Coordinates of C-alpha atoms in Angstrom, one line a residue:
Chain A
X1 CA 0.1 0.3 0.2
X2 CA 1.0 3.6 -0.8
X3 CA 0.7 6.8 0.6
X4 CA -1.8 7.5 -1.6
X5 CA -4.2 4.7 -1.0
X6 CA -3.5 4.6 2.8
X7 CA -4.2 8.5 3.6
X8 CA -7.9 8.5 2.8
X9 CA -7.9 5.5 5.2
X10 CA -6.7 6.6 8.0
X11 CA -9.5 8.8 9.6
X12 CA -11.4 5.2 9.2
X13 CA -8.8 3.2 10.9
X14 CA -8.3 5.8 14.0
X15 CA -12.3 6.0 13.9
X16 CA -12.6 2.2 14.2
X17 CA -14.8 1.8 10.6
X18 CA -12.4 0.2 8.4
X19 CA -12.9 -3.1 8.1
X20 CA -10.3 -6.2 10.0
X21 CA -9.2 -7.4 6.0
X22 CA -8.7 -2.8 5.4
X23 CA -7.1 -2.2 8.5
X24 CA -4.3 -5.3 8.5
X25 CA -3.5 -3.8 4.6
X26 CA -3.2 -0.7 6.2
X27 CA -1.1 -1.1 9.2
X28 CA 2.2 -2.3 7.6
X29 CA 1.9 0.8 6.0
X30 CA 1.7 3.2 9.0
X31 CA 4.6 1.2 10.4
X32 CA 6.8 1.9 8.0
X33 CA 5.9 5.8 6.5
X34 CA 6.4 7.8 9.1
X35 CA 4.1 10.9 7.8
X36 CA 0.8 8.8 7.5
X37 CA 1.9 7.8 10.6
X38 CA 1.8 11.7 11.6
X39 CA -1.6 11.6 10.2
X40 CA -2.6 9.0 11.8
X41 CA -1.4 10.3 14.9
X42 CA -2.7 13.9 14.7
X43 CA -6.4 12.6 13.8
X44 CA -6.0 10.8 17.0
X45 CA -5.1 13.4 19.2
X46 CA -7.7 15.6 18.3
X47 CA -10.0 13.1 20.3
X48 CA -8.5 14.1 24.0
X49 CA -10.4 17.5 23.0
X50 CA -14.3 15.9 22.8
X51 CA -14.8 15.5 26.7
X52 CA -17.8 15.8 28.1
X53 CA -19.4 19.5 29.4
X54 CA -21.0 19.6 32.3
X55 CA -24.1 17.6 32.8
X56 CA -27.7 20.1 33.0
X57 CA -29.5 17.7 35.5
X58 CA -33.3 16.9 34.1
X59 CA -35.9 18.7 36.1
X60 CA -38.0 16.4 39.2
X61 CA -41.0 15.9 37.4
X62 CA -40.0 16.3 33.7
X63 CA -41.4 13.1 32.5
X64 CA -44.7 13.7 34.0
X65 CA -44.7 17.0 33.0
X66 CA -44.3 16.3 29.2
X67 CA -46.4 13.5 28.8
X68 CA -49.1 15.6 30.2
X69 CA -48.8 18.6 27.8
X70 CA -48.4 15.3 24.6
X71 CA -51.1 13.9 26.3
X72 CA -53.5 17.2 26.3
X73 CA -52.0 17.2 22.2
X74 CA -49.4 20.1 22.3
X75 CA -47.0 18.9 19.6
X76 CA -44.4 21.6 20.2
X77 CA -43.9 22.3 16.4
X78 CA -46.7 24.6 16.6
X79 CA -45.1 26.1 19.6
X80 CA -42.7 28.8 18.1
X81 CA -39.2 27.6 19.5
X82 CA -38.5 30.4 22.2
X83 CA -34.0 31.1 22.8
X84 CA -33.3 31.9 26.5
X85 CA -34.1 35.6 26.4
X86 CA -37.8 35.2 23.9
X87 CA -38.4 32.3 26.7
X88 CA -38.0 34.3 29.7
X89 CA -40.1 36.9 27.8
X90 CA -42.4 33.9 27.7
X91 CA -42.5 33.0 31.3
X92 CA -42.2 36.2 32.4
X93 CA -45.6 37.6 30.6
X94 CA -48.0 35.6 32.3
X95 CA -46.7 37.5 35.5
X96 CA -46.6 40.9 34.0
X97 CA -50.3 40.4 33.2
X98 CA -51.1 39.2 36.2
X99 CA -49.3 42.0 37.9
X100 CA -51.0 44.6 36.2
X101 CA -54.2 42.8 36.8
X102 CA -53.3 43.0 40.1
X103 CA -52.7 46.9 40.1
X104 CA -55.9 47.5 38.3
X105 CA -58.0 45.5 40.9
X106 CA -56.3 47.4 43.2
X107 CA -56.9 50.6 41.8
X108 CA -60.4 50.1 41.2
X109 CA -60.1 49.2 44.8
X110 CA -58.4 51.4 45.9
X111 CA -61.3 54.1 44.0
X112 CA -64.1 52.1 45.4
X113 CA -62.8 52.6 49.3
X114 CA -61.7 56.1 49.1
X115 CA -65.2 57.3 47.8
X116 CA -66.7 55.1 50.5
X117 CA -65.0 56.8 53.2
X118 CA -65.2 60.1 52.0
X119 CA -69.3 59.5 52.2
X120 CA -68.7 57.9 55.4
X121 CA -66.7 61.4 56.7
X122 CA -69.1 63.6 55.2
X123 CA -72.0 63.7 57.4
X124 CA -75.4 63.5 56.3
X125 CA -77.7 66.1 55.0
X126 CA -79.8 66.8 58.3
X127 CA -76.4 66.4 60.1
X128 CA -74.3 68.8 58.1
X129 CA -77.4 70.9 58.8
X130 CA -77.5 70.8 62.0
X131 CA -73.5 71.2 61.9
X132 CA -73.9 74.4 60.1
X133 CA -76.8 75.9 61.9
X134 CA -74.3 75.2 65.3
X135 CA -71.7 76.9 64.0
X136 CA -73.6 79.8 62.5
X137 CA -75.8 80.3 66.1
X138 CA -72.6 80.0 68.3
X139 CA -71.1 82.4 66.0
X140 CA -73.7 85.2 66.3
X141 CA -74.1 84.6 69.7
X142 CA -70.2 85.4 70.0
X143 CA -71.2 88.6 67.4
X144 CA -74.0 89.1 69.9
X145 CA -72.0 89.1 73.0
X146 CA -69.6 91.6 71.2
X147 CA -72.6 94.2 70.7
X148 CA -73.7 93.7 74.0
X149 CA -69.9 94.3 75.8
X150 CA -69.7 97.3 73.0
X151 CA -72.7 99.0 74.2
X152 CA -72.3 98.7 77.3
X153 CA -68.8 100.1 76.8
X154 CA -70.7 103.2 75.1
X155 CA -72.7 103.6 78.1
X156 CA -70.1 103.4 80.4
X157 CA -67.0 105.2 78.8
X158 CA -69.1 107.5 76.1
X159 CA -67.5 108.1 72.4
X160 CA -64.2 108.0 72.9
X161 CA -64.8 103.7 73.9
X162 CA -66.9 103.3 71.2
X163 CA -63.8 104.8 68.3
X164 CA -61.8 103.1 70.6
X165 CA -63.5 99.6 70.2
X166 CA -64.1 100.2 66.6
X167 CA -60.4 100.9 65.5
X168 CA -59.8 97.7 67.9
X169 CA -62.1 94.9 65.5
Chain B
X1 CA -41.4 -16.5 41.1
X2 CA -41.1 -16.8 37.6
X3 CA -43.9 -14.6 37.4
X4 CA -42.4 -12.3 39.4
X5 CA -39.5 -12.2 37.0
X6 CA -41.4 -11.7 34.3
X7 CA -43.4 -8.7 36.2
X8 CA -40.1 -7.1 36.6
X9 CA -38.8 -7.7 33.8
X10 CA -38.2 -4.1 32.0
X11 CA -41.2 -3.4 29.0
X12 CA -39.6 -3.1 25.6
X13 CA -39.4 0.3 24.0
X14 CA -41.9 -1.1 20.9
X15 CA -44.2 -2.6 23.7
X16 CA -44.9 1.0 25.4
X17 CA -44.4 2.5 22.0
X18 CA -47.9 0.5 21.5
X19 CA -49.4 1.3 24.9
X20 CA -48.8 4.7 24.3
X21 CA -50.7 4.5 21.0
X22 CA -53.0 2.5 22.5
X23 CA -53.8 5.5 24.6
X24 CA -51.9 5.2 28.1
X25 CA -49.8 8.3 28.7
X26 CA -48.1 6.2 31.9
X27 CA -46.3 3.7 28.9
X28 CA -45.5 7.0 27.0
X29 CA -43.8 9.0 30.5
X30 CA -41.9 6.2 30.5
X31 CA -40.3 6.4 27.3
X32 CA -39.6 9.7 28.4
X33 CA -37.9 8.8 31.8
X34 CA -35.9 6.4 29.7
X35 CA -34.3 8.7 27.5
X36 CA -34.7 12.0 28.8
X37 CA -31.2 11.5 30.7
X38 CA -29.5 11.2 27.0
X39 CA -31.3 13.6 25.1
X40 CA -30.3 16.1 27.2
X41 CA -26.7 15.1 27.6
X42 CA -27.2 15.3 23.9
X43 CA -29.1 18.7 23.9
X44 CA -25.7 20.0 26.4
X45 CA -23.4 19.2 23.4
X46 CA -25.0 22.4 21.5
X47 CA -26.3 24.3 23.8
X48 CA -25.3 25.7 27.5
X49 CA -28.3 26.9 28.6
X50 CA -30.4 24.9 31.0
X51 CA -33.2 26.4 29.7
X52 CA -33.1 25.7 26.3
X53 CA -31.8 22.6 27.0
X54 CA -34.9 21.8 28.5
X55 CA -37.3 23.1 26.0
X56 CA -35.4 21.2 23.2
X57 CA -35.8 17.9 24.7
X58 CA -39.0 18.7 25.5
X59 CA -39.8 20.0 21.8
X60 CA -38.3 16.5 20.9
X61 CA -40.7 14.1 23.2
X62 CA -44.0 16.1 22.1
X63 CA -43.3 15.8 18.5
X64 CA -42.5 12.0 19.5
X65 CA -45.8 11.7 20.8
X66 CA -47.6 13.3 17.7
X67 CA -46.0 11.2 15.5
X68 CA -45.7 7.8 17.4
X69 CA -47.9 6.1 14.9
X70 CA -45.5 7.0 12.2
X71 CA -42.4 4.6 14.1
X72 CA -42.1 1.9 11.5
X73 CA -40.3 -0.2 14.5
X74 CA -37.3 -0.9 12.0
X75 CA -34.8 0.9 13.6
X76 CA -34.3 1.2 16.8
X77 CA -36.9 3.5 19.1
X78 CA -33.7 5.7 20.0
X79 CA -32.5 5.9 17.1
X80 CA -36.1 7.6 15.7
X81 CA -36.2 9.7 19.0
X82 CA -32.7 11.1 18.3
X83 CA -33.8 11.8 14.7
X84 CA -36.0 13.7 15.6
X85 CA -34.2 15.7 18.8
X86 CA -31.6 16.0 16.3
X87 CA -34.0 17.8 13.5
X88 CA -35.2 19.8 16.6
X89 CA -31.6 21.1 17.8
X90 CA -30.9 21.9 14.1
X91 CA -34.4 24.0 14.0
X92 CA -33.6 25.6 17.5
X93 CA -30.0 26.8 16.3
X94 CA -31.7 28.1 12.8
X95 CA -33.8 30.1 14.7
X96 CA -31.2 31.5 17.0
X97 CA -29.6 32.9 14.0
X98 CA -26.2 31.7 15.7
X99 CA -25.0 29.3 13.5
X100 CA -22.6 31.0 10.7
X101 CA -24.6 31.3 7.8
X102 CA -24.2 28.2 5.3
X103 CA -25.3 29.7 2.3
X104 CA -22.0 32.1 2.1
X105 CA -19.8 29.2 1.8
X106 CA -21.7 25.4 1.4
X107 CA -19.0 23.1 2.9
X108 CA -19.9 20.2 0.3
X109 CA -18.8 22.1 -2.0
X110 CA -15.0 23.2 -0.7
X111 CA -12.9 20.8 -2.0
X112 CA -11.0 18.8 0.2
X113 CA -8.7 20.5 2.8
X114 CA -5.1 19.9 2.7
X115 CA -3.9 16.8 4.9
X116 CA -3.2 18.6 8.5
X117 CA -0.9 17.1 10.3
X118 CA -0.6 18.8 13.2
X119 CA -1.2 17.3 16.7
X120 CA -2.8 19.5 18.4
X121 CA -2.7 17.8 21.9
X122 CA -5.2 19.6 25.6
X123 CA -2.3 20.8 27.7
X124 CA -2.2 18.6 30.7
X125 CA -2.3 21.5 33.3
X126 CA -5.8 21.8 31.3
X127 CA -9.1 21.1 34.2
X128 CA -11.2 18.3 32.3
X129 CA -14.2 21.1 32.1
X130 CA -11.6 23.5 30.6
X131 CA -11.0 21.6 27.7
X132 CA -15.0 20.4 27.0
X133 CA -15.8 24.5 27.2
X134 CA -12.8 25.4 24.6
X135 CA -14.2 22.5 22.3
X136 CA -18.1 23.9 23.1
X137 CA -17.1 27.3 22.7
X138 CA -14.8 26.3 18.7
X139 CA -18.4 23.6 18.2
X140 CA -20.9 26.4 18.5
X141 CA -18.5 28.8 15.5
X142 CA -18.6 25.9 13.1
X143 CA -20.9 25.5 10.4
X144 CA -24.2 22.9 11.8
X145 CA -23.4 20.9 9.0
X146 CA -20.1 20.2 10.5
X147 CA -20.8 20.8 14.1
X148 CA -23.6 17.9 14.0
X149 CA -21.2 15.1 12.8
X150 CA -18.5 15.8 15.0
X151 CA -20.7 15.9 17.8
X152 CA -22.4 12.8 16.8
X153 CA -18.9 10.4 15.9
X154 CA -17.1 12.6 18.5
X155 CA -19.1 13.4 22.0
X156 CA -22.0 10.8 21.2
X157 CA -19.7 8.1 20.1
X158 CA -22.0 7.3 16.8
X159 CA -20.9 5.1 13.9
X160 CA -20.8 6.3 10.9
X161 CA -23.8 4.4 9.7
X162 CA -25.6 5.5 12.6
X163 CA -24.8 9.2 11.5
X164 CA -25.6 8.3 7.8
X165 CA -29.4 7.6 8.7
X166 CA -30.0 10.2 11.3
X167 CA -29.4 12.5 9.0
X168 CA -30.3 10.7 6.1
X169 CA -27.5 10.9 4.1
X170 CA -25.1 8.5 2.8
X171 CA -22.0 6.9 4.6
X172 CA -19.6 8.1 2.2
X173 CA -20.8 12.1 2.7
X174 CA -20.6 11.0 6.6
X175 CA -16.6 10.4 5.7
X176 CA -16.6 14.0 3.6
X177 CA -18.1 15.8 6.5
X178 CA -16.3 14.3 9.6
X179 CA -12.7 14.9 7.1
X180 CA -13.5 18.2 6.6
X181 CA -15.4 19.4 10.0
X182 CA -11.8 18.6 11.4
X183 CA -10.0 19.7 9.6
X184 CA -12.3 23.2 10.4
X185 CA -12.3 22.0 13.9
X186 CA -8.3 22.1 14.1
X187 CA -7.9 25.4 12.2
X188 CA -9.6 27.1 14.6
X189 CA -8.3 25.6 17.7
X190 CA -4.7 26.8 16.7
X191 CA -6.1 29.8 15.5
X192 CA -7.5 30.3 18.7
X193 CA -5.4 28.7 21.0
X194 CA -1.9 28.8 19.4
X195 CA -0.6 27.4 22.7
X196 CA -2.0 24.2 22.7
X197 CA -0.6 23.0 19.2
X198 CA 2.6 20.8 18.9
X199 CA 4.6 19.5 16.8
X200 CA 3.6 21.7 13.7
X201 CA 3.9 20.4 10.4
X202 CA 5.4 16.8 12.6

């Protein structure tokens, strides 16, 4: 066997894909030809790079979950395949919707409660009238008191006292 | 005792497939449990994201279930499942758009690369996981047509015939793809990590 014939067989030899007859024919050539032997060693050297990466564990309950979806008619292919970023988005969307809904409900509840509280705080029409009339009565009563005191003062101190009382107001 | 042994004998894939088609969801769940680990490992070769791995494997099983009736029992169930998984992964890579564009350079049209005698061994000081990460990085930058055969051969330890069956190509095509894929892998390795190239053109 010469190099021209041997070279294409070297990768197959390294991969164990040659028949025993082919291997038996190639081996003596590799032993006697440094170039082809070097090629075989170079091919072989690549294997060392292919080591398994760190495992990603299968989540608990994965099989049951998948089987449930499959039986429910989910064919997988119809669902747009989501890369990690979109997948996160896909996962976050229901959460976002839930938060928005919750906020909307909370806002409505807040409005309702504030209206109810305002109504509670506001006196009824009769109460309001009573409060207003009481306040009015009180202020009128105070004015009346002041007027009386002024008249009393006029009676005792004359015009000067009245002017002082007016300027003092 | 004999009955007990029969009862404890694990059900064959073909039986589980038949029962699943007949409407027994537990049978399909058993099939998922049987192969989920291997498919997680397979998907892991293409992406390091646990979310993406889970999506790929889940999609694979969902597709498989929806097509269970097309399983002809001519090949092993896992071979059939593996083919779906590979297609799902390739579909995933296309959608991700992370794979180098093939149209620009069709690897099948590229002539045979020069025989490369360079020996590129990982440095003994490198941890096993570091080697794996370097390889993963290089594979990620390769056209899927090369990456797929390299992963199948080197990481999945598949024979040429199995690769040909899964990818629906001839053994000759597997050979030529692997040859070019290795040359490309080595080229990238030497370019990106020249410290690992020993015996240049030895």
